[in-house]
Short mmCIF file of C-alpha atoms and ligand atoms in Angstrom, two decimals:
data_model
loop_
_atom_site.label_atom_id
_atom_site.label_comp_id
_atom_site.label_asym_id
_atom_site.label_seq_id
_atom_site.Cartn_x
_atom_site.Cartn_y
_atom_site.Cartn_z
CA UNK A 1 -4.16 -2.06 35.68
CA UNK A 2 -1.40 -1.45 37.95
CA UNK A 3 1.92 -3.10 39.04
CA UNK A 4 3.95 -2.39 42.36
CA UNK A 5 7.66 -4.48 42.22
CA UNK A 6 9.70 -5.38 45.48
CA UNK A 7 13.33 -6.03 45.11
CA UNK A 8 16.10 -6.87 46.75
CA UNK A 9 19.00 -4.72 45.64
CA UNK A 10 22.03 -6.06 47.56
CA UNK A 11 22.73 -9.78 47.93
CA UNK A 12 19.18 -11.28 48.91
CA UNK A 13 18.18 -11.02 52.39
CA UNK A 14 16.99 -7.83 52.75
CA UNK A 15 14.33 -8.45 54.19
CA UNK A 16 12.08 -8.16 51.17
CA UNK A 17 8.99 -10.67 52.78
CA UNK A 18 8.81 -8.11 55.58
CA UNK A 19 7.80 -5.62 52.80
CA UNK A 20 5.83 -7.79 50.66
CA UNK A 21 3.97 -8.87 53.38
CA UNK A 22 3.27 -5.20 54.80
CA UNK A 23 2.19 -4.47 51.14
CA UNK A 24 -0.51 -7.34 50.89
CA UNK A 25 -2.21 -6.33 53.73
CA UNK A 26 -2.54 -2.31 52.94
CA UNK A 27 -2.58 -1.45 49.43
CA UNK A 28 -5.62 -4.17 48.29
CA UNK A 29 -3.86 -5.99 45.11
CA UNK A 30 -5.65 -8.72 43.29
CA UNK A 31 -2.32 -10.57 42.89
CA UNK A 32 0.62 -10.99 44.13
CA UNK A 33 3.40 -12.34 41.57
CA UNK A 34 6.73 -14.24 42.41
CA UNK A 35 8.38 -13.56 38.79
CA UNK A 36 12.43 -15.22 39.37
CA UNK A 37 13.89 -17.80 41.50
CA UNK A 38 13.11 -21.05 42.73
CA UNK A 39 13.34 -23.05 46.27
CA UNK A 40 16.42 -21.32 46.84
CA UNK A 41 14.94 -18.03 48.10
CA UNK A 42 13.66 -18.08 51.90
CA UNK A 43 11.60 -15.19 52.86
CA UNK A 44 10.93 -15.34 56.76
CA UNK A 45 7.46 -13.55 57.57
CA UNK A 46 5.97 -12.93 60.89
CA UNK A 47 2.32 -13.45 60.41
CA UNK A 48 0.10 -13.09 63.36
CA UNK A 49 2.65 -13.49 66.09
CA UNK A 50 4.10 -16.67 64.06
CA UNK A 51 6.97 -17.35 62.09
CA UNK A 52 6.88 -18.69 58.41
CA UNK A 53 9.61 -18.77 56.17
CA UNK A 54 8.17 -19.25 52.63
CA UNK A 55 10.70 -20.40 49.73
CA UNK A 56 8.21 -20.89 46.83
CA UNK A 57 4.99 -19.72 47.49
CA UNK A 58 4.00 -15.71 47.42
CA UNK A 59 3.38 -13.57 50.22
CA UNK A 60 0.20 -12.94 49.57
CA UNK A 61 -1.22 -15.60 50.70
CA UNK A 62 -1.04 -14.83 54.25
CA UNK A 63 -3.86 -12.32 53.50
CA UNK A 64 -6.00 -14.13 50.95
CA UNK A 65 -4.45 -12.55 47.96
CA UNK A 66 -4.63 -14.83 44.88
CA UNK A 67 -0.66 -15.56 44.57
CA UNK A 68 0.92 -16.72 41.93
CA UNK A 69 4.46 -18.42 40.84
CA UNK A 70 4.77 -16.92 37.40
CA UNK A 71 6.97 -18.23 34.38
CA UNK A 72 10.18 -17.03 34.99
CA UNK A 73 9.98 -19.14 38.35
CA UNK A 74 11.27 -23.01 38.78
CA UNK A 75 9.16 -24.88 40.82
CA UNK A 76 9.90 -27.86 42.43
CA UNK A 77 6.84 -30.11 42.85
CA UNK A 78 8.79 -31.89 45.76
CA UNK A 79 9.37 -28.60 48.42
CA UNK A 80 6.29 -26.72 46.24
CA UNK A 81 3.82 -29.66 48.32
CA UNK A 82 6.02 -29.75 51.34
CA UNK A 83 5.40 -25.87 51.92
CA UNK A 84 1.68 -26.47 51.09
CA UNK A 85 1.35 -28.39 53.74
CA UNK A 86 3.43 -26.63 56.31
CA UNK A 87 1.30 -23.59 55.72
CA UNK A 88 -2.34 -25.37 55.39
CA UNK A 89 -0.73 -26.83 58.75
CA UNK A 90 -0.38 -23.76 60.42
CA UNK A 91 -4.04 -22.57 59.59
CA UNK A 92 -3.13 -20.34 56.21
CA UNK A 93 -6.34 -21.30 53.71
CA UNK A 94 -4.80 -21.63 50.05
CA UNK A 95 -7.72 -23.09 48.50
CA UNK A 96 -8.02 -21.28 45.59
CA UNK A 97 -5.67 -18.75 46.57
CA UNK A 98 -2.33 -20.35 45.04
CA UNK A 99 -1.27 -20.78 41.42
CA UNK A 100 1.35 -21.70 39.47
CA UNK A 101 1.82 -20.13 35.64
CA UNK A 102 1.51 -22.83 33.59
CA UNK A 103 5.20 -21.85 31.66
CA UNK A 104 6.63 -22.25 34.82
CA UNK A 105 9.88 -24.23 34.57
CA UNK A 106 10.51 -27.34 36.81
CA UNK A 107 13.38 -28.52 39.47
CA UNK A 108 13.32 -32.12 39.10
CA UNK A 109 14.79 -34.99 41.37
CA UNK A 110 17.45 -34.74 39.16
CA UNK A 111 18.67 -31.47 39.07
CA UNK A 112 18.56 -31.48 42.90
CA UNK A 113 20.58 -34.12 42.65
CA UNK A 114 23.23 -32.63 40.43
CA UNK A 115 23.41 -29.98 43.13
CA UNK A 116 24.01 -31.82 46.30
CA UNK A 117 27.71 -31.62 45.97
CA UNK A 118 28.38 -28.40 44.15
CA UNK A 119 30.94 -25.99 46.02
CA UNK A 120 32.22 -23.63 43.28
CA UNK A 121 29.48 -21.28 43.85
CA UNK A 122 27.86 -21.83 46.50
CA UNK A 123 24.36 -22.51 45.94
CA UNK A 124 21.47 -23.33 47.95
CA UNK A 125 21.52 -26.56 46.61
CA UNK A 126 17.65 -26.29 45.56
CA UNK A 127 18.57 -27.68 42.16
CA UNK A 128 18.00 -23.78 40.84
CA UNK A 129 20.82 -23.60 38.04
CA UNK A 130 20.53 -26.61 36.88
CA UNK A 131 16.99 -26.58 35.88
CA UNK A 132 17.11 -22.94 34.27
CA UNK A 133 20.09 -24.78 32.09
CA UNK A 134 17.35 -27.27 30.63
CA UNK A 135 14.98 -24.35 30.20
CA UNK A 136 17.44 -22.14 28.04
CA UNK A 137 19.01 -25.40 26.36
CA UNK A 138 15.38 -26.76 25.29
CA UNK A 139 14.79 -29.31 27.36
CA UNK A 140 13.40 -28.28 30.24
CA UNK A 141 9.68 -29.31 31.79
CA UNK A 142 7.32 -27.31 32.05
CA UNK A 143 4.86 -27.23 35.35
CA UNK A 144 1.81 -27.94 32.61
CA UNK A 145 3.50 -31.39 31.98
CA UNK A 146 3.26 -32.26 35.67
CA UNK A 147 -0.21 -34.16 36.45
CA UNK A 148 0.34 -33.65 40.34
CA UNK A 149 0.87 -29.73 39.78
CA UNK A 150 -2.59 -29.36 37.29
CA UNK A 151 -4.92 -27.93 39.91
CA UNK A 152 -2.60 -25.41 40.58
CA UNK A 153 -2.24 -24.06 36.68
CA UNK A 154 -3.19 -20.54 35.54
CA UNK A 155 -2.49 -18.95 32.19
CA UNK A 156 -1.29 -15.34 32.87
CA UNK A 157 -2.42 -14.03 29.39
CA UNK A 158 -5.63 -14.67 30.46
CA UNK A 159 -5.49 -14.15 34.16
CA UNK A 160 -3.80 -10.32 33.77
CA UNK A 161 -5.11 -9.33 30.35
CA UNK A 162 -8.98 -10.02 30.33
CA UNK A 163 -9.66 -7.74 33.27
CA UNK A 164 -8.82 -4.76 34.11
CA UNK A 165 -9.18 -4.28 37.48
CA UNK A 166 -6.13 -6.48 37.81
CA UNK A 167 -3.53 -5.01 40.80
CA UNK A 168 -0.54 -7.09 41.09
CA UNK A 169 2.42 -6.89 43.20
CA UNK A 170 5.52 -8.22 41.81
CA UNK A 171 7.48 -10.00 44.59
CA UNK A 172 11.43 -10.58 43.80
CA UNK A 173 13.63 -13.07 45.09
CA UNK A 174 17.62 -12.80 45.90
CA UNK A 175 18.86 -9.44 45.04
CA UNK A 176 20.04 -7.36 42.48
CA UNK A 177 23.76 -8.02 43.46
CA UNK A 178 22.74 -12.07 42.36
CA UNK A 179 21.69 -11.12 39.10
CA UNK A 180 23.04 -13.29 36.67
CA UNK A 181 24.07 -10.41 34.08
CA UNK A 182 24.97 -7.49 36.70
CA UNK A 183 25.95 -9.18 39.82
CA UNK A 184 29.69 -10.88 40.38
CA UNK A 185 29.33 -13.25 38.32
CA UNK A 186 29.81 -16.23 38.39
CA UNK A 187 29.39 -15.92 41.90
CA UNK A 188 25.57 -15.23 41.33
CA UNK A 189 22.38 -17.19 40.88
CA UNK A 190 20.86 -18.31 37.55
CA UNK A 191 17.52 -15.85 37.59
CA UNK A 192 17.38 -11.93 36.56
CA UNK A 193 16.64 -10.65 39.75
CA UNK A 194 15.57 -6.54 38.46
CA UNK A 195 13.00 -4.91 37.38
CA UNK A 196 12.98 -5.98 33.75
CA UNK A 197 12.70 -9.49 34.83
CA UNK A 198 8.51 -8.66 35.92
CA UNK A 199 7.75 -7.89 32.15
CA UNK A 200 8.62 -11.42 31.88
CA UNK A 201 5.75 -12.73 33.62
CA UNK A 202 2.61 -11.64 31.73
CA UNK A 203 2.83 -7.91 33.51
CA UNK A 204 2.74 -5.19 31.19
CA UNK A 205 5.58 -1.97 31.77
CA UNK A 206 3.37 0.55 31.77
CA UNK A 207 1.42 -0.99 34.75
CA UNK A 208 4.10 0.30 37.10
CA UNK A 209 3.29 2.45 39.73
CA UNK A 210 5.79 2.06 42.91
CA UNK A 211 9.41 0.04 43.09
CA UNK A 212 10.40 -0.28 45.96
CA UNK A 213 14.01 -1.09 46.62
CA UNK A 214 14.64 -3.61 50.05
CA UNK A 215 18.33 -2.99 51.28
CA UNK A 216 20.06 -3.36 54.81
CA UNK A 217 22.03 -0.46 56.62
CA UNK A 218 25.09 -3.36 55.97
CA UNK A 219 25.36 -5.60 53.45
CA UNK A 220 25.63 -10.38 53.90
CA UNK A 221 26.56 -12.53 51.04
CA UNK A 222 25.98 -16.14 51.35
CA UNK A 223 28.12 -18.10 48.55
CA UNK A 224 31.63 -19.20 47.66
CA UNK A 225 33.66 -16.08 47.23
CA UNK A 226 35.07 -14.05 50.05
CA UNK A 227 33.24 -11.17 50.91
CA UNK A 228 33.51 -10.93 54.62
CA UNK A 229 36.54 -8.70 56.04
CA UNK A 230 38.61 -10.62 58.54
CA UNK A 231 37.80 -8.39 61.87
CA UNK A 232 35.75 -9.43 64.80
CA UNK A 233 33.36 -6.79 64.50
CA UNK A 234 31.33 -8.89 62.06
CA UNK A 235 31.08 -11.88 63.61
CA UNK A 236 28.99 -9.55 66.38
CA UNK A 237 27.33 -8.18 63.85
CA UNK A 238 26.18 -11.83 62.49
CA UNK A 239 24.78 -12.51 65.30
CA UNK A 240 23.01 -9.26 66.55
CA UNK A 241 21.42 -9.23 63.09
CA UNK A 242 20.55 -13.31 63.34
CA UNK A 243 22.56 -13.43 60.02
CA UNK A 244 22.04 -17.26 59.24
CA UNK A 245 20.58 -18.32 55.96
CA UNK A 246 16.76 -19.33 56.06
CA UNK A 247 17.23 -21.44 53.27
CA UNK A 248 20.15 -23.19 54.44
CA UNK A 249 20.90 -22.33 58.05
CA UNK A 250 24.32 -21.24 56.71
CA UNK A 251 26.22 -18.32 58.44
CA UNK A 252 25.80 -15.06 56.06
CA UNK A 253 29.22 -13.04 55.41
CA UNK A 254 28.66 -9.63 56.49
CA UNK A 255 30.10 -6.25 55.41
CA UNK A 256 29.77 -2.68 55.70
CA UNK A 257 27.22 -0.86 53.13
CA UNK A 258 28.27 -0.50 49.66
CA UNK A 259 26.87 2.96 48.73
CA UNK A 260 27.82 3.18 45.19
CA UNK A 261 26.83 -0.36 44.24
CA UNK A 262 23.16 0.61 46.27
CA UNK A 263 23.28 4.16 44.07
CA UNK A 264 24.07 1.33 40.80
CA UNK A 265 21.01 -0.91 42.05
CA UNK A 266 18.50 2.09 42.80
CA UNK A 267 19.53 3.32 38.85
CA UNK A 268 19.23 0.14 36.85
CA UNK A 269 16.12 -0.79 38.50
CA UNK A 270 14.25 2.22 38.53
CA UNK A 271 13.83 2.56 42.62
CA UNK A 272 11.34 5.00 43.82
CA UNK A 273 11.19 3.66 47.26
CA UNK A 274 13.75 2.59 49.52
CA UNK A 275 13.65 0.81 52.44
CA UNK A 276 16.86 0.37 54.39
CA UNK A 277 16.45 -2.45 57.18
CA UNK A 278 18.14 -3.31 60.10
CA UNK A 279 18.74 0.54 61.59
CA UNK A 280 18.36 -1.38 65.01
CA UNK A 281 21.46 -4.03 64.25
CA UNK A 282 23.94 -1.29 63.69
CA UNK A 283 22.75 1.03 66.79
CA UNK A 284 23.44 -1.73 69.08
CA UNK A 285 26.63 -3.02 67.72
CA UNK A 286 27.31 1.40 68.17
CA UNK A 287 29.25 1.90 64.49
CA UNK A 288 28.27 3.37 61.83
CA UNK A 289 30.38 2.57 58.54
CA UNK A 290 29.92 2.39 55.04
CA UNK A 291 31.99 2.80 51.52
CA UNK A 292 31.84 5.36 49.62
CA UNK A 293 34.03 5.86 46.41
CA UNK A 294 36.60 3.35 47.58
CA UNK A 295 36.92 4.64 51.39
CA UNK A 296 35.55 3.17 54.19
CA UNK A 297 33.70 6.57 55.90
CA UNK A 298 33.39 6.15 59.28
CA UNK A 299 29.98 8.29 60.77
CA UNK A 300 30.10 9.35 64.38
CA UNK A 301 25.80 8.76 65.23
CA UNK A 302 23.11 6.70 63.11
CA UNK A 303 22.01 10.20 62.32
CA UNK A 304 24.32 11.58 60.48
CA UNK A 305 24.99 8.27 58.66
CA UNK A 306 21.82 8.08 57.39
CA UNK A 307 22.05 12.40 56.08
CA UNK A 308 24.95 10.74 54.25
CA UNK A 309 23.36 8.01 52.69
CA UNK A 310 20.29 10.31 51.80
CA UNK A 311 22.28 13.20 50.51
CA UNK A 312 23.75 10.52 47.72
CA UNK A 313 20.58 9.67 46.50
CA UNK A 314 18.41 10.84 43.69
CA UNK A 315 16.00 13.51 45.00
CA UNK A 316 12.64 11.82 43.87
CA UNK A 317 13.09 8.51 46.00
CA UNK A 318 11.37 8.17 49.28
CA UNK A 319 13.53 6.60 52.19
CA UNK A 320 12.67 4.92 54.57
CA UNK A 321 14.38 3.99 57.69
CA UNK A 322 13.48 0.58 59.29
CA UNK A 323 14.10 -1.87 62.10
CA UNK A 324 14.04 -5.46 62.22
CA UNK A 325 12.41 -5.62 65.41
CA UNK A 326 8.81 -3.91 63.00
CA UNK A 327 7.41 -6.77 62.75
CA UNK A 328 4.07 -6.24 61.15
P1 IMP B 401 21.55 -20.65 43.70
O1 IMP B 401 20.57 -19.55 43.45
O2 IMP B 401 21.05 -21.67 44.68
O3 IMP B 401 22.07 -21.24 42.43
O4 IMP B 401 22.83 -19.98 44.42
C1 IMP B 401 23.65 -19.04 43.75
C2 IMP B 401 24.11 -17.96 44.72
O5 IMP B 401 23.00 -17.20 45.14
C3 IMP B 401 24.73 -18.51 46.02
O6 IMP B 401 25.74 -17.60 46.43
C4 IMP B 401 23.55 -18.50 46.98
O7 IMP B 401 23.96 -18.44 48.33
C5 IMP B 401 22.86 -17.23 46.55
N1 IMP B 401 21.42 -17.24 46.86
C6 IMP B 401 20.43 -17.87 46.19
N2 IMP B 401 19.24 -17.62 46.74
C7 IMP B 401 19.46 -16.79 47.77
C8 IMP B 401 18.60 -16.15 48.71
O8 IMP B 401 17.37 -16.26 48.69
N3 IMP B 401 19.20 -15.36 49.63
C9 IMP B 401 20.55 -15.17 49.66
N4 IMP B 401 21.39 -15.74 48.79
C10 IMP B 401 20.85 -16.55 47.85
MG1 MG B 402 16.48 -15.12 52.25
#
């Protein structure tokens, strides 16, 4: 048995379907686990030319990977079927291919509706807190109470524990920096976006091989507080780097890199691999920034940023240096 995790360690975004998606089609796993998060995540994928942007359903299924929403997930039954169908649409065969743990918690009408005025935080609006609130408080629903959602049910005791040939790769949503415990809270989401949050979902610890840690060379924040500094130079940025939600459509603050919150991230969550996006965004806007114990640093080439950034990192991890326009 063996585990591989992808997270996103700054603010979600990262990128972290990219990855995913690269993973399902070279390292032949038998699963592919979404273990936090609901309808609020948006992973855009280029599959074949096209583009998909997924919210519930795992990346794996773009390869014929069995994929699975696990138990620490809430599902709602409403966008769940409305992405079934987009994809089925667009020629991606899930039969068979797509479950949902039977644990699983569920968004209902209700909580979505809760959320269509909230502005304190931020949200997605996806109805994401509020149903994690009924979980923890007791009187939440589970996706095995939900007759439309039965075909789709799988018991992950069963499915990870009677076989073991079993190869799963864990697929995060948001990022670490939206953790509800170790991000800014309460400007976070309601999910434990790290690495302990797998062992949640039916996958034992000592299954792990590879985590690999999904950050960009700058950082975006979608959400209530202020994040974004008030200079022009990151408005350009927004929009060299398309930095508008998938989710939402909503414009994405953007910053310079926080290196000692991404040293914090690659720490807590064990990182082994990093992949820094987005090397292609910062060439063309032609600066090269980031902060480092409380300065802003200011690099005179890409190259000698990235020494930098490398130099500051544990010597074990494997970087790696990517652009958005791979698209793979
Ligand atoms: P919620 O998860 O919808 O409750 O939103 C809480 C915070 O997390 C807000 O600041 C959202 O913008 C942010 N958030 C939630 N999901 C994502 C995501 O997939 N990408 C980026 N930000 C997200
Ligand atoms: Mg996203």
């Amino acid at each position: 048995m063996l585990a591989d995790v992808v997270l996103g360690i700054q603010h979600g975004d990262e990128a972290k379907g990219k990855v995913t998606h690269y993973l399902s089609k070279y390292k032949s796993y038998t699963h592919v686990l979404r273990f936090n998060g609901g309808c609020n995540a948006g992973h855009t994928i280029y599959h074949e030319g096209k583009k998909f942007v997924t919210h519930h359903i795992p990346a794996g299924v773009f390869y014929g990977v069995k994929s699975i929403i696990g138990p620490g997930c809430v599902i709602s039954p409403e966008h769940f079927f409305e992405e079934v169908k987009e994809l089925q649409e667009a020629g991606i065969n899930l039969h068979g291919k797509l479950f949902i743990a039977k644990n699983a918690h569920v968004i209902t009408g209700t909580h979505l509706q809760e959320e269509l005025t909230e502005q304190k935080i931020g949200t997605t609006r996806r109805g994401n807190g509020p149903a994690y609130r009924d979980k923890y408080a007791r009187k939440g629903i589970r996706a095995c109470e939900v007759p439309s959602l039965s075909s789709y049910m799988i018991d992950l005791y069963e499915e990870f524990h009677s076989d073991t040939s079993v190869k799963v790769l864990c697929e995060g949503a948001q990022g670490f920096g939206l953790d509800i415990d170790w991000g800014d809270y309460p400007y976070v989401t309601s999910s434990h976006c790290g690495l302990g949050s797998v062992f949640l979902n039916g996958v034992s610890p000592r299954w792990l091989r590879d985590v690999w840690g999904v950050a960009k060379i700058y950082e975006t924040y979608v959400g209530a507080k202020s994040f974004e500094p008030d200079e022009p130079v990151f408005q350009a940025l927004r929009d060299l780097g398309e930095e508008y939600g998938a989710t939402t459509g909503r414009p994405r603050q953007c910053n310079w890199l926080n290196l000692n919150e991404l040293q914090k991230s690659i720490a807590l969550n064990s990182i082994n691999k990093l992949v820094i996006n987005k090397m292609d965004v910062i060439r063309e806007l032609n600066q090269f920034k980031l902060y480092f114990d409380s300065n802003l640093i200011t690099f005179d080439s890409e190259k000698e940023m990235c020494n930098f950034i490398v130099a500051q990192l544990p010597n074990n991890i494997e970087v790696f240096f990517s652009e958005d326009k791979d698209r793979i």
